[in-house]
């Protein structure tokens, strides 16, 4: 048999015995009313709290009479004093608070020691006083605060509801969201609440979101938070949804995370996709994540996009809605942002890469070179916007007329946006295609005349343009008409 007190007893003889130590007496304040009134807010709060443990009502009254006359009496000091004062004599505290103009803030403190007395006192009083009472109840007696709010919904207009929701929810994000939905159905507060919940428990937050779809901004807040705080759960969340916009959105976010954390695996997954548009979308996300850190690999990804989807920059998409209306867009989602990221790294290399890829498109639907290719036009726009001088030099070095005209048109647009119409006019003259030049000329004079009609008129009068072109511009100067 095991020995007494051995292993069978569940005790280890070597364990030290627990000895209960009787706590010593609490420290006693050595401060006086006079010494406390000499302190600034920081040290005052702690020393006042210790002093109040033993202070008499007369001493509290003396401190308050000295403190409230300060130029900047602090609310936290008021709350600390009134809370302890109310425990001793709520009526005396309230009378002094009323006499010194602090009756309303005192409701918060009174609610701690005598919530029912406070509720009876503020019945029928102004909303601001009732609001302070509600705030105190929310902090000290949440269920009484809930009852008060249900009986007087007007308090919603004056109270910081997110604070009350946090207090009354008891730390349960779902209860907090339901409270906010019931009492303040506001998109901003819904987003903030869902954001906090998503960071704490994305699965439960997602369940709530699917039951309350809300607005696009609410979903975006959720996805952005989960991507930042719990990106690993995104594929799992997507798998629970039926096909549709929300599932596609979460799958895209999951892939974006994969592209940032494991580019090779992301590329492998994208290559398995048989749908050209979707493959191009995924590869564009991957390319964006690589453009700054690994541009050489990003340019390889660009080639893969055009191989899978040659018209990725202008592939049309059309959506038909239940009411019969519709809407469309051109270009695969993400391609423009990928091109912009590459152009930000090296616009010249990006332009050459895109031109080479576009020239490889021999399909019957391929646009006329340099005129309608959206990819090269997009890169030209990004380059001209970010480095107009560099793009202008590149444009002047081009020998193919169509390519030079495309670049000149971009430069004209940029100068017009800067209200530099004289420089824009100089580049209009370099456009060789007659139709394109006439369109650029009309746009230029239209914008110029709206800013400075006389300057535009002087330029038209002396410009070396045909009489027919000059006549087409006359509507922009109506006072010259007979």
Short mmCIF file of C-alpha atoms in Angstrom, two decimals:
data_model
loop_
_atom_site.label_atom_id
_atom_site.label_comp_id
_atom_site.label_asym_id
_atom_site.label_seq_id
_atom_site.Cartn_x
_atom_site.Cartn_y
_atom_site.Cartn_z
CA UNK A 1 0.00 0.00 0.00
CA UNK A 2 1.28 3.46 -0.72
CA UNK A 3 2.40 5.40 2.24
CA UNK A 4 0.21 8.01 3.81
CA UNK A 5 0.55 11.32 2.14
CA UNK A 6 2.33 9.68 -0.84
CA UNK A 7 1.39 9.71 -4.52
CA UNK A 8 -1.96 8.02 -3.88
CA UNK A 9 -3.12 10.95 -1.79
CA UNK A 10 -2.60 13.35 -4.71
CA UNK A 11 -0.17 15.47 -2.73
CA UNK A 12 3.56 15.87 -3.00
CA UNK A 13 5.22 15.92 0.44
CA UNK A 14 7.80 18.28 -1.01
CA UNK A 15 5.18 20.89 -1.91
CA UNK A 16 5.43 23.92 0.36
CA UNK A 17 2.43 24.75 2.48
CA UNK A 18 0.31 27.70 1.49
CA UNK A 19 0.27 30.36 4.14
CA UNK A 20 -2.47 32.97 4.11
CA UNK A 21 -1.15 36.40 4.92
CA UNK A 22 -3.50 38.91 6.42
CA UNK A 23 -3.26 42.12 4.39
CA UNK A 24 -2.00 45.12 6.21
CA UNK A 25 -3.99 48.29 6.62
CA UNK A 26 -4.50 50.50 3.56
CA UNK A 27 -2.24 53.51 3.39
CA UNK A 28 -3.71 56.65 4.83
CA UNK A 29 -3.56 59.94 3.04
CA UNK A 30 -1.49 62.68 4.60
CA UNK A 31 -2.94 65.31 2.27
CA UNK A 32 -5.13 68.20 3.29
CA UNK A 33 -7.61 70.25 1.31
CA UNK A 34 -4.95 72.91 0.90
CA UNK A 35 -2.22 70.52 -0.32
CA UNK A 36 -4.57 68.86 -2.83
CA UNK A 37 -5.60 72.18 -4.30
CA UNK A 38 -1.94 72.90 -5.07
CA UNK A 39 -1.64 69.83 -7.36
CA UNK A 40 -2.03 69.59 -11.11
CA UNK A 41 -4.43 67.11 -12.69
CA UNK A 42 -1.98 64.20 -13.12
CA UNK A 43 -0.83 63.68 -9.52
CA UNK A 44 -4.10 65.09 -8.14
CA UNK A 45 -6.28 62.21 -9.36
CA UNK A 46 -4.40 59.45 -7.49
CA UNK A 47 -3.86 61.43 -4.30
CA UNK A 48 -7.44 62.70 -4.25
CA UNK A 49 -8.71 59.12 -4.61
CA UNK A 50 -6.74 58.01 -1.53
CA UNK A 51 -7.77 61.07 0.43
CA UNK A 52 -11.47 60.54 -0.33
CA UNK A 53 -11.44 57.14 1.40
CA UNK A 54 -11.39 58.88 4.78
CA UNK A 55 -12.57 62.39 3.99
CA UNK A 56 -15.66 63.75 5.70
CA UNK A 57 -18.48 65.45 3.82
CA UNK A 58 -17.35 68.78 5.21
CA UNK A 59 -13.83 68.22 3.84
CA UNK A 60 -15.24 67.22 0.43
CA UNK A 61 -17.32 70.40 0.41
CA UNK A 62 -14.26 72.48 1.25
CA UNK A 63 -12.22 70.84 -1.52
CA UNK A 64 -14.98 71.38 -4.09
CA UNK A 65 -15.41 75.04 -3.17
CA UNK A 66 -11.72 75.55 -3.87
CA UNK A 67 -11.47 73.34 -6.94
CA UNK A 68 -14.47 74.33 -9.07
CA UNK A 69 -13.21 77.91 -9.33
CA UNK A 70 -10.12 76.85 -11.25
CA UNK A 71 -9.85 78.03 -14.84
CA UNK A 72 -9.87 74.45 -16.15
CA UNK A 73 -11.57 72.08 -13.67
CA UNK A 74 -11.25 68.55 -15.02
CA UNK A 75 -14.26 66.27 -15.58
CA UNK A 76 -12.47 63.16 -14.29
CA UNK A 77 -11.68 64.95 -11.02
CA UNK A 78 -15.35 66.02 -10.77
CA UNK A 79 -16.52 62.45 -11.37
CA UNK A 80 -14.14 61.03 -8.77
CA UNK A 81 -15.23 63.53 -6.13
CA UNK A 82 -18.98 63.38 -6.84
CA UNK A 83 -18.98 59.57 -6.93
CA UNK A 84 -17.50 59.31 -3.44
CA UNK A 85 -19.47 62.26 -2.15
CA UNK A 86 -22.72 60.76 -3.36
CA UNK A 87 -22.09 57.63 -1.29
CA UNK A 88 -22.02 59.75 1.87
CA UNK A 89 -24.80 62.21 1.15
CA UNK A 90 -26.27 62.37 -2.35
CA UNK A 91 -28.59 65.25 -1.44
CA UNK A 92 -25.73 67.35 -0.11
CA UNK A 93 -23.56 66.58 -3.11
CA UNK A 94 -26.39 67.47 -5.49
CA UNK A 95 -27.17 70.73 -3.73
CA UNK A 96 -23.52 71.85 -3.91
CA UNK A 97 -23.28 70.74 -7.56
CA UNK A 98 -26.42 72.71 -8.42
CA UNK A 99 -25.18 75.79 -6.60
CA UNK A 100 -21.88 75.73 -8.54
CA UNK A 101 -23.37 75.03 -11.98
CA UNK A 102 -22.41 71.32 -12.14
CA UNK A 103 -25.77 69.72 -11.51
CA UNK A 104 -25.92 67.97 -14.91
CA UNK A 105 -22.48 66.28 -14.76
CA UNK A 106 -23.24 65.19 -11.21
CA UNK A 107 -25.94 62.85 -12.55
CA UNK A 108 -23.24 60.50 -13.85
CA UNK A 109 -21.73 60.19 -10.38
CA UNK A 110 -25.03 59.96 -8.52
CA UNK A 111 -26.11 57.05 -10.71
CA UNK A 112 -23.39 54.88 -9.15
CA UNK A 113 -24.46 55.21 -5.52
CA UNK A 114 -28.21 55.74 -5.88
CA UNK A 115 -29.48 54.87 -9.40
CA UNK A 116 -33.16 54.80 -8.44
CA UNK A 117 -32.92 58.14 -6.64
CA UNK A 118 -31.14 59.63 -9.63
CA UNK A 119 -33.78 58.28 -12.04
CA UNK A 120 -36.57 59.77 -9.94
CA UNK A 121 -34.79 63.11 -9.81
CA UNK A 122 -34.20 63.48 -13.56
CA UNK A 123 -37.75 62.49 -14.55
CA UNK A 124 -39.09 65.33 -16.68
CA UNK A 125 -35.78 67.21 -16.60
CA UNK A 126 -34.02 68.51 -19.78
CA UNK A 127 -32.60 65.94 -22.17
CA UNK A 128 -28.99 66.90 -21.46
CA UNK A 129 -29.40 66.08 -17.77
CA UNK A 130 -31.14 62.81 -18.61
CA UNK A 131 -28.34 62.04 -21.02
CA UNK A 132 -25.73 62.31 -18.29
CA UNK A 133 -27.87 60.08 -16.13
CA UNK A 134 -28.09 57.52 -18.91
CA UNK A 135 -24.31 57.59 -19.35
CA UNK A 136 -23.81 56.88 -15.67
CA UNK A 137 -26.30 54.02 -15.71
CA UNK A 138 -24.62 52.52 -18.76
CA UNK A 139 -21.35 52.45 -16.84
CA UNK A 140 -22.61 51.29 -13.44
CA UNK A 141 -26.03 49.69 -14.05
CA UNK A 142 -26.35 48.61 -17.72
CA UNK A 143 -29.79 47.00 -17.46
CA UNK A 144 -31.29 50.14 -15.94
CA UNK A 145 -29.75 52.10 -18.82
CA UNK A 146 -31.41 49.77 -21.32
CA UNK A 147 -34.79 50.24 -19.63
CA UNK A 148 -34.34 54.00 -19.58
CA UNK A 149 -33.50 54.06 -23.29
CA UNK A 150 -36.51 51.95 -24.21
CA UNK A 151 -38.78 54.27 -22.25
CA UNK A 152 -37.24 57.43 -23.71
CA UNK A 153 -35.93 56.82 -27.28
CA UNK A 154 -35.34 60.57 -27.70
CA UNK A 155 -32.09 60.13 -25.80
CA UNK A 156 -30.70 58.52 -28.95
CA UNK A 157 -30.24 62.02 -30.34
CA UNK A 158 -27.86 63.15 -27.63
CA UNK A 159 -25.95 60.09 -26.48
CA UNK A 160 -22.79 58.50 -27.94
CA UNK A 161 -24.51 55.25 -28.87
CA UNK A 162 -21.37 53.28 -29.62
CA UNK A 163 -20.25 53.78 -26.00
CA UNK A 164 -23.59 52.68 -24.65
CA UNK A 165 -23.67 49.67 -26.99
CA UNK A 166 -20.24 48.60 -25.78
CA UNK A 167 -21.28 48.85 -22.15
CA UNK A 168 -24.60 47.07 -22.55
CA UNK A 169 -23.28 44.27 -24.75
CA UNK A 170 -21.12 42.84 -21.98
CA UNK A 171 -18.24 42.31 -24.39
CA UNK A 172 -20.33 40.34 -26.92
CA UNK A 173 -19.79 41.89 -30.40
CA UNK A 174 -22.99 40.34 -31.75
CA UNK A 175 -25.05 41.89 -28.97
CA UNK A 176 -23.31 45.20 -29.64
CA UNK A 177 -24.15 45.05 -33.36
CA UNK A 178 -27.77 44.12 -32.68
CA UNK A 179 -28.08 46.97 -30.22
CA UNK A 180 -26.69 49.46 -32.74
CA UNK A 181 -28.93 48.09 -35.50
CA UNK A 182 -31.98 48.45 -33.28
CA UNK A 183 -31.32 51.90 -31.85
CA UNK A 184 -29.19 53.60 -34.48
CA UNK A 185 -29.44 52.04 -37.92
CA UNK A 186 -26.54 54.05 -39.29
CA UNK A 187 -24.08 52.77 -41.89
CA UNK A 188 -21.07 54.40 -40.25
CA UNK A 189 -21.68 52.78 -36.86
CA UNK A 190 -22.43 49.45 -38.52
CA UNK A 191 -19.08 49.55 -40.31
CA UNK A 192 -17.17 50.45 -37.16
CA UNK A 193 -18.87 47.73 -35.13
CA UNK A 194 -18.36 45.09 -37.80
CA UNK A 195 -14.72 46.08 -38.17
CA UNK A 196 -14.09 45.52 -34.47
CA UNK A 197 -16.01 42.25 -34.49
CA UNK A 198 -14.19 40.96 -37.58
CA UNK A 199 -10.87 41.50 -35.83
CA UNK A 200 -12.05 39.53 -32.79
CA UNK A 201 -14.10 36.70 -34.33
CA UNK A 202 -14.28 36.71 -38.14
CA UNK A 203 -16.47 33.60 -38.36
CA UNK A 204 -19.29 34.94 -36.20
CA UNK A 205 -18.98 38.37 -37.79
CA UNK A 206 -19.26 36.80 -41.23
CA UNK A 207 -22.39 34.89 -40.23
CA UNK A 208 -23.95 38.17 -39.17
CA UNK A 209 -22.86 39.87 -42.38
CA UNK A 210 -24.46 37.22 -44.59
CA UNK A 211 -27.72 37.67 -42.67
CA UNK A 212 -27.49 41.48 -42.90
CA UNK A 213 -25.84 42.24 -46.29
CA UNK A 214 -26.00 46.01 -45.82
CA UNK A 215 -24.13 48.36 -48.10
CA UNK A 216 -21.00 47.78 -50.16
CA UNK A 217 -18.91 49.86 -47.75
CA UNK A 218 -19.89 47.56 -44.87
CA UNK A 219 -18.71 44.48 -46.76
CA UNK A 220 -15.50 46.26 -47.74
CA UNK A 221 -14.80 47.16 -44.10
CA UNK A 222 -15.24 43.51 -43.19
CA UNK A 223 -13.03 42.17 -45.97
CA UNK A 224 -10.29 44.74 -45.35
CA UNK A 225 -10.24 43.90 -41.65
CA UNK A 226 -10.20 40.13 -42.15
CA UNK A 227 -7.50 40.43 -44.80
CA UNK A 228 -5.37 42.39 -42.35
CA UNK A 229 -6.12 40.49 -39.14
CA UNK A 230 -7.09 36.95 -40.27
CA UNK A 231 -6.23 36.51 -43.97
CA UNK A 232 -5.85 32.75 -43.56
CA UNK A 233 -9.61 32.31 -43.04
CA UNK A 234 -10.64 33.97 -46.33
CA UNK A 235 -10.72 30.75 -48.43
CA UNK A 236 -12.75 29.05 -45.72
CA UNK A 237 -15.29 31.89 -45.68
CA UNK A 238 -15.56 31.88 -49.47
CA UNK A 239 -16.26 28.13 -49.54
CA UNK A 240 -19.41 28.61 -47.43
CA UNK A 241 -21.04 30.96 -49.96
CA UNK A 242 -23.04 30.23 -53.11
CA UNK A 243 -21.75 31.53 -56.43
CA UNK A 244 -22.15 35.26 -56.74
CA UNK A 245 -20.53 38.65 -56.26
CA UNK A 246 -19.71 38.20 -52.57
CA UNK A 247 -17.99 34.88 -53.12
CA UNK A 248 -15.95 36.29 -55.99
CA UNK A 249 -14.96 39.23 -53.81
CA UNK A 250 -13.72 37.04 -50.97
CA UNK A 251 -11.91 34.68 -53.34
CA UNK A 252 -10.15 37.67 -54.87
CA UNK A 253 -9.11 38.88 -51.41
CA UNK A 254 -7.85 35.39 -50.53
CA UNK A 255 -5.81 35.27 -53.72
CA UNK A 256 -4.40 38.75 -53.09
CA UNK A 257 -3.15 37.53 -49.70
CA UNK A 258 -1.66 34.43 -51.29
CA UNK A 259 0.06 36.61 -53.90
CA UNK A 260 1.70 38.65 -51.15
CA UNK A 261 2.77 35.68 -49.01
CA UNK A 262 3.56 32.98 -51.60
CA UNK A 263 3.86 34.39 -55.16
CA UNK A 264 4.90 31.08 -56.71
CA UNK A 265 1.91 29.22 -55.33
CA UNK A 266 -0.34 32.08 -56.42
CA UNK A 267 1.04 31.87 -59.96
CA UNK A 268 0.48 28.12 -59.97
CA UNK A 269 -3.12 28.55 -58.87
CA UNK A 270 -3.78 31.24 -61.49
CA UNK A 271 -2.39 29.08 -64.30
CA UNK A 272 -4.89 26.35 -63.47
CA UNK A 273 -7.84 28.67 -64.20
CA UNK A 274 -9.42 27.90 -67.55
CA UNK A 275 -11.56 31.03 -67.82
CA UNK A 276 -9.43 33.71 -69.56
CA UNK A 277 -11.00 36.70 -67.77
CA UNK A 278 -10.66 35.17 -64.31
CA UNK A 279 -7.11 34.00 -65.01
CA UNK A 280 -6.18 37.52 -66.12
CA UNK A 281 -7.77 39.00 -62.97
CA UNK A 282 -5.75 36.72 -60.70
CA UNK A 283 -2.51 37.25 -62.59
CA UNK A 284 -3.06 41.03 -62.46
CA UNK A 285 -3.36 40.85 -58.66
CA UNK A 286 -0.15 38.84 -58.54
CA UNK A 287 1.59 41.29 -60.87
CA UNK A 288 0.63 44.26 -58.73
CA UNK A 289 2.20 42.65 -55.66
CA UNK A 290 5.42 41.98 -57.59
CA UNK A 291 5.80 45.25 -59.54
CA UNK A 292 7.84 47.09 -56.93
CA UNK A 293 9.82 44.22 -55.35
CA UNK A 294 10.42 41.95 -58.36
CA UNK A 295 9.73 43.90 -61.58
CA UNK A 296 11.40 41.30 -63.82
CA UNK A 297 8.96 38.65 -62.57
CA UNK A 298 6.11 41.16 -62.92
CA UNK A 299 6.89 41.64 -66.61
CA UNK A 300 6.78 37.87 -67.05
CA UNK A 301 3.34 37.88 -65.47
CA UNK A 302 2.28 40.60 -67.92
CA UNK A 303 3.21 38.29 -70.78
CA UNK A 304 1.18 35.45 -69.25
CA UNK A 305 -1.86 37.73 -68.98
CA UNK A 306 -1.80 38.61 -72.67
CA UNK A 307 -1.16 35.00 -73.59
CA UNK A 308 -4.26 33.83 -71.74
CA UNK A 309 -6.39 36.88 -72.55
CA UNK A 310 -5.04 38.99 -75.45
CA UNK A 311 -7.78 41.60 -75.05
CA UNK A 312 -7.36 41.86 -71.26
CA UNK A 313 -7.10 45.66 -71.43
CA UNK A 314 -10.37 46.12 -73.30
CA UNK A 315 -12.40 42.89 -72.97
CA UNK A 316 -16.01 44.05 -72.51
CA UNK A 317 -18.25 42.98 -69.65
CA UNK A 318 -21.99 43.57 -69.61
CA UNK A 319 -24.36 43.14 -66.68
CA UNK A 320 -28.11 42.84 -67.15
CA UNK A 321 -30.21 43.74 -64.09
CA UNK A 322 -33.63 42.29 -63.18
CA UNK A 323 -35.42 45.52 -64.10
CA UNK A 324 -34.16 45.25 -67.67
CA UNK A 325 -31.44 47.89 -67.36
CA UNK A 326 -27.79 47.10 -67.82
CA UNK A 327 -24.28 48.40 -67.53
CA UNK A 328 -20.92 47.51 -68.88
CA UNK A 329 -17.21 48.11 -68.64
CA UNK A 330 -14.11 47.49 -70.69
CA UNK A 331 -11.02 45.72 -69.48
CA UNK A 332 -10.42 42.90 -67.05
CA UNK A 333 -10.53 44.00 -63.42
CA UNK A 334 -7.06 44.79 -62.12
CA UNK A 335 -5.26 45.06 -65.44
CA UNK A 336 -5.25 48.87 -65.41
CA UNK A 337 -3.88 48.95 -61.85
CA UNK A 338 -1.18 46.44 -62.83
CA UNK A 339 -0.16 48.54 -65.83
CA UNK A 340 -0.05 51.64 -63.60
CA UNK A 341 2.20 49.82 -61.10
CA UNK A 342 4.59 48.76 -63.87
CA UNK A 343 4.61 52.25 -65.39
CA UNK A 344 5.43 53.73 -62.00
CA UNK A 345 8.50 51.47 -61.88
CA UNK A 346 9.74 51.91 -65.46
CA UNK A 347 7.37 53.57 -67.96
CA UNK A 348 9.66 53.15 -70.95
CA UNK A 349 10.11 49.41 -70.41
CA UNK A 350 6.40 49.01 -69.72
CA UNK A 351 5.47 50.81 -72.92
CA UNK A 352 7.82 48.69 -75.01
CA UNK A 353 6.61 45.46 -73.41
CA UNK A 354 2.96 46.34 -74.03
CA UNK A 355 3.63 47.39 -77.63
CA UNK A 356 5.41 44.11 -78.31
CA UNK A 357 2.52 42.12 -76.81
CA UNK A 358 -0.11 44.08 -78.73
CA UNK A 359 1.70 43.54 -82.03
CA UNK A 360 1.53 39.79 -81.38
CA UNK A 361 -2.28 39.91 -81.37
CA UNK A 362 -3.22 38.70 -84.86
CA UNK A 363 -6.83 37.84 -84.07
CA UNK A 364 -9.56 39.21 -86.39
CA UNK A 365 -10.85 41.42 -83.58
CA UNK A 366 -7.47 43.05 -82.97
CA UNK A 367 -7.64 46.88 -83.26
CA UNK A 368 -5.72 48.99 -85.76
CA UNK A 369 -2.18 49.45 -84.44
CA UNK A 370 -1.58 52.45 -82.14
CA UNK A 371 -5.08 53.88 -82.54
CA UNK A 372 -7.34 51.75 -80.38
CA UNK A 373 -5.05 49.60 -78.28
CA UNK A 374 -6.19 50.36 -74.74
CA UNK A 375 -3.11 48.86 -73.02
CA UNK A 376 -0.55 51.07 -74.78
CA UNK A 377 -2.85 54.08 -74.49
CA UNK A 378 -3.23 53.45 -70.76
CA UNK A 379 0.52 53.21 -70.26
CA UNK A 380 0.98 56.37 -72.32
CA UNK A 381 -1.51 58.15 -70.09
CA UNK A 382 0.22 57.01 -66.89
CA UNK A 383 3.63 57.99 -68.28
CA UNK A 384 2.48 61.40 -69.51
CA UNK A 385 0.80 62.14 -66.20
CA UNK A 386 3.83 61.15 -64.11
CA UNK A 387 6.68 62.37 -66.34
CA UNK A 388 5.46 64.62 -69.14
CA UNK A 389 8.96 65.69 -70.13
CA UNK A 390 10.21 62.11 -70.40
CA UNK A 391 7.15 60.96 -72.30
CA UNK A 392 7.42 63.91 -74.71
CA UNK A 393 11.04 62.98 -75.47
CA UNK A 394 10.01 59.37 -76.12
CA UNK A 395 7.17 60.50 -78.38
CA UNK A 396 9.48 62.70 -80.47
CA UNK A 397 11.80 59.73 -81.03
CA UNK A 398 9.06 57.56 -82.56
CA UNK A 399 9.04 57.13 -86.34
CA UNK A 400 5.75 55.27 -86.81
CA UNK A 401 3.07 57.97 -87.49
CA UNK A 402 0.25 56.20 -85.66
CA UNK A 403 2.31 55.70 -82.53
CA UNK A 404 3.57 59.29 -82.61
CA UNK A 405 0.01 60.59 -83.06
CA UNK A 406 -1.21 58.57 -80.10
CA UNK A 407 1.56 60.02 -77.93
CA UNK A 408 0.97 63.58 -79.16
CA UNK A 409 -2.73 63.29 -78.29
CA UNK A 410 -1.81 62.23 -74.75
CA UNK A 411 0.55 65.18 -74.40
CA UNK A 412 -2.14 67.59 -75.62
CA UNK A 413 -4.51 66.22 -72.97
CA UNK A 414 -1.94 66.69 -70.21
CA UNK A 415 -1.13 70.29 -71.18
CA UNK A 416 -4.85 71.09 -71.32
CA UNK A 417 -5.32 69.74 -67.80
CA UNK A 418 -2.56 72.10 -66.70
CA UNK A 419 -4.31 74.99 -68.54
CA UNK A 420 -1.15 75.34 -70.65
CA UNK A 421 -3.07 75.81 -73.91
CA UNK A 422 -0.17 77.30 -75.86
CA UNK A 423 1.99 74.20 -75.31
CA UNK A 424 -0.98 71.98 -76.08
CA UNK A 425 -1.49 73.83 -79.39
CA UNK A 426 2.10 73.15 -80.36
CA UNK A 427 1.55 69.41 -79.99
CA UNK A 428 -1.77 69.49 -81.86
CA UNK A 429 0.20 70.67 -84.89
CA UNK A 430 2.36 67.52 -84.69
CA UNK A 431 -0.56 65.14 -85.13
CA UNK A 432 -0.40 63.80 -88.69
CA UNK A 433 -3.79 62.11 -88.97
CA UNK A 434 -6.29 64.73 -90.20
CA UNK A 435 -9.32 63.45 -88.29
CA UNK A 436 -7.42 63.00 -85.05
CA UNK A 437 -5.85 66.44 -85.40
CA UNK A 438 -9.24 68.07 -86.00
CA UNK A 439 -10.73 66.39 -82.93
CA UNK A 440 -7.77 67.47 -80.81
CA UNK A 441 -8.01 71.00 -82.18
CA UNK A 442 -11.73 71.29 -81.38
CA UNK A 443 -11.21 70.00 -77.84
CA UNK A 444 -8.31 72.37 -77.32
CA UNK A 445 -10.12 75.52 -78.50
CA UNK A 446 -13.28 74.56 -76.60
CA UNK A 447 -11.39 74.30 -73.32
CA UNK A 448 -9.22 77.32 -74.05
CA UNK A 449 -12.19 79.55 -74.91
CA UNK A 450 -13.94 78.58 -71.69
CA UNK A 451 -10.88 79.80 -69.73
CA UNK A 452 -9.67 82.77 -71.82
CA UNK A 453 -11.72 83.47 -74.94
CA UNK A 454 -9.62 86.36 -76.21
CA UNK A 455 -6.36 84.42 -75.97
CA UNK A 456 -7.96 81.47 -77.77
CA UNK A 457 -9.29 83.80 -80.49
CA UNK A 458 -5.87 85.37 -81.02
CA UNK A 459 -4.28 81.97 -81.42
CA UNK A 460 -6.91 80.78 -83.91
CA UNK A 461 -6.55 83.98 -85.95
CA UNK A 462 -2.80 83.51 -86.42
CA UNK A 463 -2.60 79.68 -86.43
CA UNK A 464 -1.48 77.91 -89.59
CA UNK A 465 -4.65 75.90 -90.10
CA UNK A 466 -6.98 75.49 -93.07
CA UNK A 467 -9.88 77.85 -93.65
CA UNK A 468 -12.22 74.91 -93.18
CA UNK A 469 -10.70 74.14 -89.77
CA UNK A 470 -10.88 77.81 -88.80
CA UNK A 471 -14.53 77.94 -89.78
CA UNK A 472 -15.29 74.83 -87.68
CA UNK A 473 -13.96 76.67 -84.62
CA UNK A 474 -16.15 79.77 -85.04
CA UNK A 475 -18.95 78.49 -82.75
CA UNK A 476 -16.58 78.88 -79.80
CA UNK A 477 -16.55 82.66 -80.45
CA UNK A 478 -20.26 83.50 -80.85
CA UNK A 479 -19.82 87.27 -80.68
CA UNK A 480 -17.97 87.20 -84.01
CA UNK A 481 -21.06 85.97 -85.81
CA UNK A 482 -23.09 88.40 -87.94
#
